Amino acid sequence: MKKYLLGAAVGALCLGSAGAALAESACLITKTDTNPFFVKMKEGAEAKAAELGIELKSYAGKVDGDNESQVAAIEACIADGAKGILLTASDTAAIVDSVKAARDAGILVIALDTPLDPIDAADATFATDNFQAGLLIGQWAKATMGDAAASAKIALLDLAIGQPSVDVLRDQGFLQGFGVDLGDPNKWGDETDPRVVGHDVTAGNEEGGLKAMEALLAKDPDINVVYTINEPAAAGAYEALKAVGKEGSTLIVSVDGGCPGVANVKDGVIGATSQQYPMLMASKGIEAIAAFAKDGTKPAPTEGKNFFDTGVALITDKPVEGVESIDSAKGTELCWG
């Protein structure tokens, strides 16, 4: 299986141009700078900024969930007179006051990947339809299991106790796709379906996925369906399952579509994953900041949605009827990281 790099992210890492100041500047603030998703997002933002003549400064939290570093980054962007901020928020509610301060200062704030709580706290959101991403893998898992889905034992490996919006949307989308009645769709963990063994959090990395899977297996060793917030968590879950000889009898589904994750689909580690496109999110975000700087234009959402949808595709080498998908070969062509 493909391994993911573990390690602490560098907080508030500034990678802006050391040369002369350009006409306009922008900031990218991600949850970490080690997750391949955010690495690729930064690459997309940097390439588009260079193309459009925008000075870009990039910041990141020390770990996923580090709201304090993101608050400090926003304050730095305000002080620098940035024209726009692209933000993947670690705490979607706690960051709102800082986002308001930036908007009050005349800065365009675009949420990338993770909608704020409430979503209109940002000027716009460029993201995967995360509920749809979860729905696809839920529908695929249910169809793959067939009649056995009615007696499934489901483990859900989520992101964080704070339940950021991306965490809730993917989790609840998966459960709905699998046919589990949701409690409050705005949070996870209140489902009453006996098939749900439980939830645990992973911090979106391999070590967290391993520990969460071990904890849920201790609760019920008969788990046979595992949802994971992302592919690094899925890789950790697989290791825990392999340690107890259950890797071949347990279905793992995930979200991201990074190259290591797609390789794990090809290798049978992950049954299916929903692929998202971080470079597109970031490049579209920089384009929106450039347009705003030019004439004050703000980006419009996708028709019928309250955000700009950057697309999602289900990747699996075991397609099922009624759920559109692409195979791992095509997923490899489109992957990142």
Tab-separated table of C-alpha atoms in Angstrom:
chain	number	residue	atom	x	y	z
A	1	MET	CA	0.000	0.000	0.000
A	2	LYS	CA	1.060	3.612	-0.470
A	3	LYS	CA	2.289	5.387	2.651
A	4	TYR	CA	1.527	8.938	3.699
A	5	LEU	CA	4.064	11.234	5.277
A	6	LEU	CA	3.377	11.981	8.920
A	7	GLY	CA	4.709	14.913	10.856
A	8	ALA	CA	3.881	18.259	12.330
A	9	ALA	CA	3.066	21.097	9.983
A	10	VAL	CA	4.915	24.359	10.201
A	11	GLY	CA	2.614	27.026	11.574
A	12	ALA	CA	2.106	30.312	9.792
A	13	LEU	CA	4.650	29.528	7.110
A	14	CYS	CA	5.037	32.500	4.805
A	15	LEU	CA	6.153	31.757	1.274
A	16	GLY	CA	5.459	35.118	-0.348
A	17	SER	CA	7.696	36.727	-2.913
A	18	ALA	CA	10.851	38.261	-1.526
A	19	GLY	CA	11.058	40.667	-4.442
A	20	ALA	CA	9.421	43.996	-5.057
A	21	ALA	CA	5.791	44.391	-4.058
A	22	LEU	CA	3.306	43.664	-6.819
A	23	ALA	CA	0.121	45.554	-7.620
A	24	GLU	CA	-2.102	43.307	-5.516
A	25	SER	CA	-1.527	40.680	-2.861
A	26	ALA	CA	-3.485	37.685	-1.631
A	27	CYS	CA	-3.228	35.136	1.147
A	28	LEU	CA	-3.760	31.378	1.231
A	29	ILE	CA	-4.454	29.933	4.694
A	30	THR	CA	-4.691	26.137	4.914
A	31	LYS	CA	-5.266	23.730	7.797
A	32	THR	CA	-1.758	22.253	7.504
A	33	ASP	CA	1.043	22.293	4.966
A	34	THR	CA	1.788	18.552	5.081
A	35	ASN	CA	-1.487	16.989	3.915
A	36	PRO	CA	-1.046	16.334	0.152
A	37	PHE	CA	-4.438	17.940	-0.504
A	38	PHE	CA	-3.286	21.281	0.882
A	39	VAL	CA	0.157	20.957	-0.724
A	40	LYS	CA	-1.542	20.651	-4.108
A	41	MET	CA	-3.934	23.473	-3.271
A	42	LYS	CA	-0.953	25.722	-2.574
A	43	GLU	CA	0.655	24.723	-5.876
A	44	GLY	CA	-2.521	25.656	-7.730
A	45	ALA	CA	-2.749	29.001	-5.986
A	46	GLU	CA	0.923	29.816	-6.551
A	47	ALA	CA	0.775	28.966	-10.255
A	48	LYS	CA	-2.313	31.078	-10.901
A	49	ALA	CA	-0.999	33.968	-8.784
A	50	ALA	CA	2.251	34.003	-10.760
A	51	GLU	CA	0.265	33.945	-14.014
A	52	LEU	CA	-1.916	36.888	-12.960
A	53	GLY	CA	0.816	38.974	-11.310
A	54	ILE	CA	-0.522	38.650	-7.763
A	55	GLU	CA	1.799	38.405	-4.764
A	56	LEU	CA	0.763	35.346	-2.720
A	57	LYS	CA	1.591	34.659	0.905
A	58	SER	CA	0.812	31.200	2.270
A	59	TYR	CA	0.100	30.264	5.878
A	60	ALA	CA	-0.810	27.014	7.601
A	61	GLY	CA	-1.826	25.713	10.998
A	62	LYS	CA	0.555	23.534	12.980
A	63	VAL	CA	-1.985	20.673	12.939
A	64	ASP	CA	-5.522	20.191	11.660
A	65	GLY	CA	-7.704	22.034	14.172
A	66	ASP	CA	-5.207	24.807	14.922
A	67	ASN	CA	-7.576	27.777	14.851
A	68	GLU	CA	-5.182	30.111	16.665
A	69	SER	CA	-2.578	30.060	13.887
A	70	GLN	CA	-5.292	30.740	11.313
A	71	VAL	CA	-6.569	33.716	13.316
A	72	ALA	CA	-3.016	35.075	13.475
A	73	ALA	CA	-2.654	34.559	9.720
A	74	ILE	CA	-5.819	36.535	8.984
A	75	GLU	CA	-4.570	39.352	11.208
A	76	ALA	CA	-1.288	39.377	9.270
A	77	CYS	CA	-3.149	39.493	5.959
A	78	ILE	CA	-5.239	42.432	7.146
A	79	ALA	CA	-2.107	44.261	8.288
A	80	ASP	CA	-0.436	43.578	4.930
A	81	GLY	CA	-3.353	45.089	3.021
A	82	ALA	CA	-4.179	41.889	1.141
A	83	LYS	CA	-6.927	42.158	-1.454
A	84	GLY	CA	-8.209	38.649	-0.872
A	85	ILE	CA	-7.902	35.631	1.421
A	86	LEU	CA	-8.391	31.970	0.476
A	87	LEU	CA	-9.148	29.994	3.641
A	88	THR	CA	-9.601	26.339	4.548
A	89	ALA	CA	-10.850	26.769	8.095
A	90	SER	CA	-9.872	24.397	10.887
A	91	ASP	CA	-12.727	25.611	13.094
A	92	THR	CA	-15.527	26.794	10.836
A	93	ALA	CA	-17.427	28.640	13.570
A	94	ALA	CA	-14.599	30.015	15.716
A	95	ILE	CA	-12.902	31.691	12.740
A	96	VAL	CA	-15.999	33.699	11.765
A	97	ASP	CA	-15.184	36.803	13.838
A	98	SER	CA	-11.731	37.021	12.246
A	99	VAL	CA	-13.234	36.583	8.782
A	100	LYS	CA	-15.681	39.402	9.530
A	101	ALA	CA	-12.792	41.656	10.519
A	102	ALA	CA	-11.103	40.913	7.206
A	103	ARG	CA	-14.265	41.588	5.209
A	104	ASP	CA	-14.869	44.804	7.166
A	105	ALA	CA	-11.374	45.836	6.071
A	106	GLY	CA	-12.434	45.442	2.430
A	107	ILE	CA	-10.822	42.055	1.844
A	108	LEU	CA	-12.554	39.388	-0.270
A	109	VAL	CA	-12.667	36.152	1.755
A	110	ILE	CA	-13.238	32.884	-0.077
A	111	ALA	CA	-13.590	29.603	1.797
A	112	LEU	CA	-11.907	26.713	-0.014
A	113	ASP	CA	-13.023	23.088	0.504
A	114	THR	CA	-14.575	23.693	3.934
A	115	PRO	CA	-17.652	25.978	4.181
A	116	LEU	CA	-17.762	28.335	7.151
A	117	ASP	CA	-20.497	28.099	9.769
A	118	PRO	CA	-22.619	29.865	8.615
A	119	ILE	CA	-21.587	29.511	4.976
A	120	ASP	CA	-22.364	33.171	4.215
A	121	ALA	CA	-19.739	34.300	6.727
A	122	ALA	CA	-17.399	34.209	3.706
A	123	ASP	CA	-17.964	36.139	0.494
A	124	ALA	CA	-17.934	32.856	-1.420
A	125	THR	CA	-17.085	29.162	-1.083
A	126	PHE	CA	-15.233	27.139	-3.717
A	127	ALA	CA	-15.512	23.481	-2.801
A	128	THR	CA	-16.352	19.923	-3.608
A	129	ASP	CA	-19.968	19.107	-2.886
A	130	ASN	CA	-18.846	17.213	0.207
A	131	PHE	CA	-22.296	15.803	0.945
A	132	GLN	CA	-22.394	14.429	-2.613
A	133	ALA	CA	-18.885	12.995	-2.166
A	134	GLY	CA	-20.090	11.108	0.904
A	135	LEU	CA	-23.359	10.127	-0.758
A	136	LEU	CA	-21.521	8.479	-3.668
A	137	ILE	CA	-19.335	6.268	-1.489
A	138	GLY	CA	-22.347	5.405	0.687
A	139	GLN	CA	-24.413	4.381	-2.313
A	140	TRP	CA	-21.499	2.370	-3.700
A	141	ALA	CA	-20.910	0.563	-0.377
A	142	LYS	CA	-24.595	-0.281	-0.010
A	143	ALA	CA	-24.851	-1.634	-3.567
A	144	THR	CA	-21.604	-3.565	-3.213
A	145	MET	CA	-22.785	-5.300	-0.035
A	146	GLY	CA	-26.203	-6.131	-1.460
A	147	ASP	CA	-28.448	-7.927	1.012
A	148	ALA	CA	-25.658	-7.930	3.616
A	149	ALA	CA	-25.986	-4.132	3.913
A	150	ALA	CA	-29.076	-4.655	6.081
A	151	SER	CA	-26.918	-6.185	8.826
A	152	ALA	CA	-23.711	-4.205	8.276
A	153	LYS	CA	-21.461	-3.122	11.138
A	154	ILE	CA	-20.307	0.400	10.281
A	155	ALA	CA	-17.344	2.339	11.688
A	156	LEU	CA	-17.045	6.033	10.913
A	157	LEU	CA	-13.583	7.583	11.096
A	158	ASP	CA	-14.201	11.318	11.205
A	159	LEU	CA	-11.935	14.344	11.369
A	160	ALA	CA	-12.232	16.229	14.647
A	161	ILE	CA	-14.313	16.576	17.803
A	162	GLY	CA	-15.221	20.101	16.710
A	163	GLN	CA	-17.005	18.657	13.656
A	164	PRO	CA	-16.039	21.199	10.962
A	165	SER	CA	-18.534	21.400	8.127
A	166	VAL	CA	-16.523	19.236	5.714
A	167	ASP	CA	-16.449	16.524	8.401
A	168	VAL	CA	-20.212	16.601	8.913
A	169	LEU	CA	-21.101	16.799	5.225
A	170	ARG	CA	-19.027	13.797	4.169
A	171	ASP	CA	-20.117	11.684	7.144
A	172	GLN	CA	-23.803	12.451	6.765
A	173	GLY	CA	-23.674	12.047	2.993
A	174	PHE	CA	-22.160	8.585	3.416
A	175	LEU	CA	-24.786	7.525	5.943
A	176	GLN	CA	-27.650	8.747	3.777
A	177	GLY	CA	-26.173	6.990	0.758
A	178	PHE	CA	-25.911	3.773	2.755
A	179	GLY	CA	-29.525	4.074	3.855
A	180	VAL	CA	-29.044	5.124	7.473
A	181	ASP	CA	-31.603	7.611	8.804
A	182	LEU	CA	-29.899	10.818	9.903
A	183	GLY	CA	-30.609	12.504	13.198
A	184	ASP	CA	-29.638	16.163	12.986
A	185	PRO	CA	-27.944	16.386	9.562
A	186	ASN	CA	-25.813	19.250	10.857
A	187	LYS	CA	-23.802	16.991	13.140
A	188	TRP	CA	-22.577	13.419	13.318
A	189	GLY	CA	-22.928	10.953	16.155
A	190	ASP	CA	-26.650	11.117	16.948
A	191	GLU	CA	-27.788	8.305	14.655
A	192	THR	CA	-29.911	5.555	16.226
A	193	ASP	CA	-29.457	2.889	13.523
A	194	PRO	CA	-27.987	-0.208	15.240
A	195	ARG	CA	-25.696	-0.796	12.261
A	196	VAL	CA	-23.581	2.204	13.314
A	197	VAL	CA	-20.950	0.840	15.702
A	198	GLY	CA	-19.572	4.277	16.427
A	199	HIS	CA	-17.520	7.302	15.434
A	200	ASP	CA	-13.940	8.211	16.267
A	201	VAL	CA	-11.678	11.048	15.135
A	202	THR	CA	-8.456	10.811	13.143
A	203	ALA	CA	-7.102	14.359	12.609
A	204	GLY	CA	-7.143	13.334	8.940
A	205	ASN	CA	-3.849	11.434	9.105
A	206	GLU	CA	-2.647	7.834	8.983
A	207	GLU	CA	-1.697	7.569	12.650
A	208	GLY	CA	-5.095	8.903	13.667
A	209	GLY	CA	-6.838	6.462	11.342
A	210	LEU	CA	-4.912	3.558	12.874
A	211	LYS	CA	-5.768	4.534	16.449
A	212	ALA	CA	-9.428	5.264	15.683
A	213	MET	CA	-9.850	1.944	13.903
A	214	GLU	CA	-8.245	0.078	16.792
A	215	ALA	CA	-10.606	1.766	19.241
A	216	LEU	CA	-13.712	0.909	17.215
A	217	LEU	CA	-12.578	-2.687	16.656
A	218	ALA	CA	-12.218	-3.010	20.424
A	219	LYS	CA	-15.840	-1.890	20.671
A	220	ASP	CA	-17.037	-4.353	18.011
A	221	PRO	CA	-14.620	-6.752	16.261
A	222	ASP	CA	-17.261	-7.594	13.629
A	223	ILE	CA	-17.049	-4.228	11.838
A	224	ASN	CA	-17.226	-4.821	8.082
A	225	VAL	CA	-17.751	-1.318	6.619
A	226	VAL	CA	-15.412	1.590	7.311
A	227	TYR	CA	-16.034	5.175	6.223
A	228	THR	CA	-13.038	7.504	6.490
A	229	ILE	CA	-12.854	11.287	6.214
A	230	ASN	CA	-9.883	11.032	3.838
A	231	GLU	CA	-7.387	8.604	2.326
A	232	PRO	CA	-4.560	8.996	4.862
A	233	ALA	CA	-7.076	7.995	7.566
A	234	ALA	CA	-8.144	5.088	5.346
A	235	ALA	CA	-4.524	3.922	5.060
A	236	GLY	CA	-4.257	3.868	8.860
A	237	ALA	CA	-7.561	2.014	9.203
A	238	TYR	CA	-6.316	-0.622	6.768
A	239	GLU	CA	-3.213	-1.216	8.882
A	240	ALA	CA	-5.351	-1.760	11.980
A	241	LEU	CA	-7.621	-4.165	10.107
A	242	LYS	CA	-4.637	-6.008	8.647
A	243	ALA	CA	-3.183	-6.488	12.128
A	244	VAL	CA	-6.251	-8.538	13.120
A	245	GLY	CA	-6.665	-10.313	9.777
A	246	LYS	CA	-9.765	-8.392	8.689
A	247	GLU	CA	-8.375	-6.417	5.761
A	248	GLY	CA	-9.888	-8.770	3.190
A	249	SER	CA	-13.374	-8.901	4.682
A	250	THR	CA	-13.901	-5.210	5.445
A	251	LEU	CA	-15.021	-2.587	2.948
A	252	ILE	CA	-13.198	0.754	3.213
A	253	VAL	CA	-14.472	3.894	1.487
A	254	SER	CA	-13.031	7.381	1.556
A	255	VAL	CA	-12.821	10.853	0.014
A	256	ASP	CA	-9.966	12.810	-1.619
A	257	GLY	CA	-8.652	11.295	-4.845
A	258	GLY	CA	-4.983	11.965	-4.168
A	259	CYS	CA	-2.503	9.823	-6.107
A	260	PRO	CA	-1.590	7.595	-3.110
A	261	GLY	CA	-5.305	7.082	-2.406
A	262	VAL	CA	-6.084	6.197	-6.024
A	263	ALA	CA	-3.159	3.745	-5.947
A	264	ASN	CA	-4.749	2.204	-2.862
A	265	VAL	CA	-7.992	1.782	-4.808
A	266	LYS	CA	-6.036	-0.014	-7.528
A	267	ASP	CA	-4.343	-2.207	-4.899
A	268	GLY	CA	-7.632	-3.075	-3.181
A	269	VAL	CA	-6.866	-1.236	0.061
A	270	ILE	CA	-9.751	1.195	-0.534
A	271	GLY	CA	-12.888	-0.049	-2.266
A	272	ALA	CA	-13.980	3.349	-3.576
A	273	THR	CA	-13.092	6.984	-3.061
A	274	SER	CA	-14.635	10.282	-4.132
A	275	GLN	CA	-12.115	12.461	-5.944
A	276	GLN	CA	-11.991	16.213	-5.459
A	277	TYR	CA	-9.870	18.833	-7.194
A	278	PRO	CA	-7.878	21.138	-4.875
A	279	MET	CA	-5.810	22.804	-7.616
A	280	LEU	CA	-9.002	23.908	-9.340
A	281	MET	CA	-10.423	25.312	-6.087
A	282	ALA	CA	-7.300	27.356	-5.471
A	283	SER	CA	-6.778	28.594	-9.030
A	284	LYS	CA	-10.424	29.652	-9.324
A	285	GLY	CA	-10.046	31.417	-5.985
A	286	ILE	CA	-7.054	33.426	-7.189
A	287	GLU	CA	-8.938	34.323	-10.378
A	288	ALA	CA	-11.822	35.580	-8.235
A	289	ILE	CA	-9.475	37.742	-6.143
A	290	ALA	CA	-7.981	39.201	-9.341
A	291	ALA	CA	-11.464	40.067	-10.642
A	292	PHE	CA	-12.393	41.639	-7.305
A	293	ALA	CA	-9.203	43.694	-7.287
A	294	LYS	CA	-9.955	44.924	-10.822
A	295	ASP	CA	-13.562	46.093	-10.456
A	296	GLY	CA	-15.077	44.825	-7.204
A	297	THR	CA	-16.794	41.818	-8.812
A	298	LYS	CA	-17.570	38.993	-6.385
A	299	PRO	CA	-17.844	35.348	-7.506
A	300	ALA	CA	-21.268	33.783	-8.003
A	301	PRO	CA	-22.220	30.318	-6.750
A	302	THR	CA	-23.099	27.374	-8.989
A	303	GLU	CA	-26.727	27.564	-10.060
A	304	GLY	CA	-28.994	25.957	-7.471
A	305	LYS	CA	-26.276	25.821	-4.795
A	306	ASN	CA	-24.908	28.204	-2.186
A	307	PHE	CA	-21.283	27.582	-3.204
A	308	PHE	CA	-19.166	27.222	-6.365
A	309	ASP	CA	-19.021	23.471	-7.034
A	310	THR	CA	-15.587	22.330	-8.250
A	311	GLY	CA	-16.757	18.793	-8.985
A	312	VAL	CA	-16.444	15.246	-7.635
A	313	ALA	CA	-16.055	11.804	-9.223
A	314	LEU	CA	-16.359	8.325	-7.676
A	315	ILE	CA	-13.293	6.168	-8.312
A	316	THR	CA	-13.534	2.375	-8.062
A	317	ASP	CA	-12.416	-0.669	-10.010
A	318	LYS	CA	-15.584	-2.471	-8.951
A	319	PRO	CA	-18.401	-0.387	-10.454
A	320	VAL	CA	-22.013	-0.956	-9.432
A	321	GLU	CA	-25.202	-0.348	-11.339
A	322	GLY	CA	-26.829	3.000	-10.701
A	323	VAL	CA	-23.740	4.755	-9.292
A	324	GLU	CA	-21.644	6.580	-11.889
A	325	SER	CA	-17.911	6.065	-11.470
A	326	ILE	CA	-14.508	6.118	-13.145
A	327	ASP	CA	-11.784	3.495	-12.717
A	328	SER	CA	-8.411	3.876	-11.010
A	329	ALA	CA	-6.652	4.329	-14.358
A	330	LYS	CA	-8.694	7.434	-15.112
A	331	GLY	CA	-8.434	8.508	-11.484
A	332	THR	CA	-4.639	8.324	-11.781
A	333	GLU	CA	-4.750	10.731	-14.725
A	334	LEU	CA	-6.694	13.230	-12.595
A	335	CYS	CA	-5.086	12.678	-9.188
A	336	TRP	CA	-2.879	15.006	-7.176
A	337	GLY	CA	-0.258	14.648	-4.466
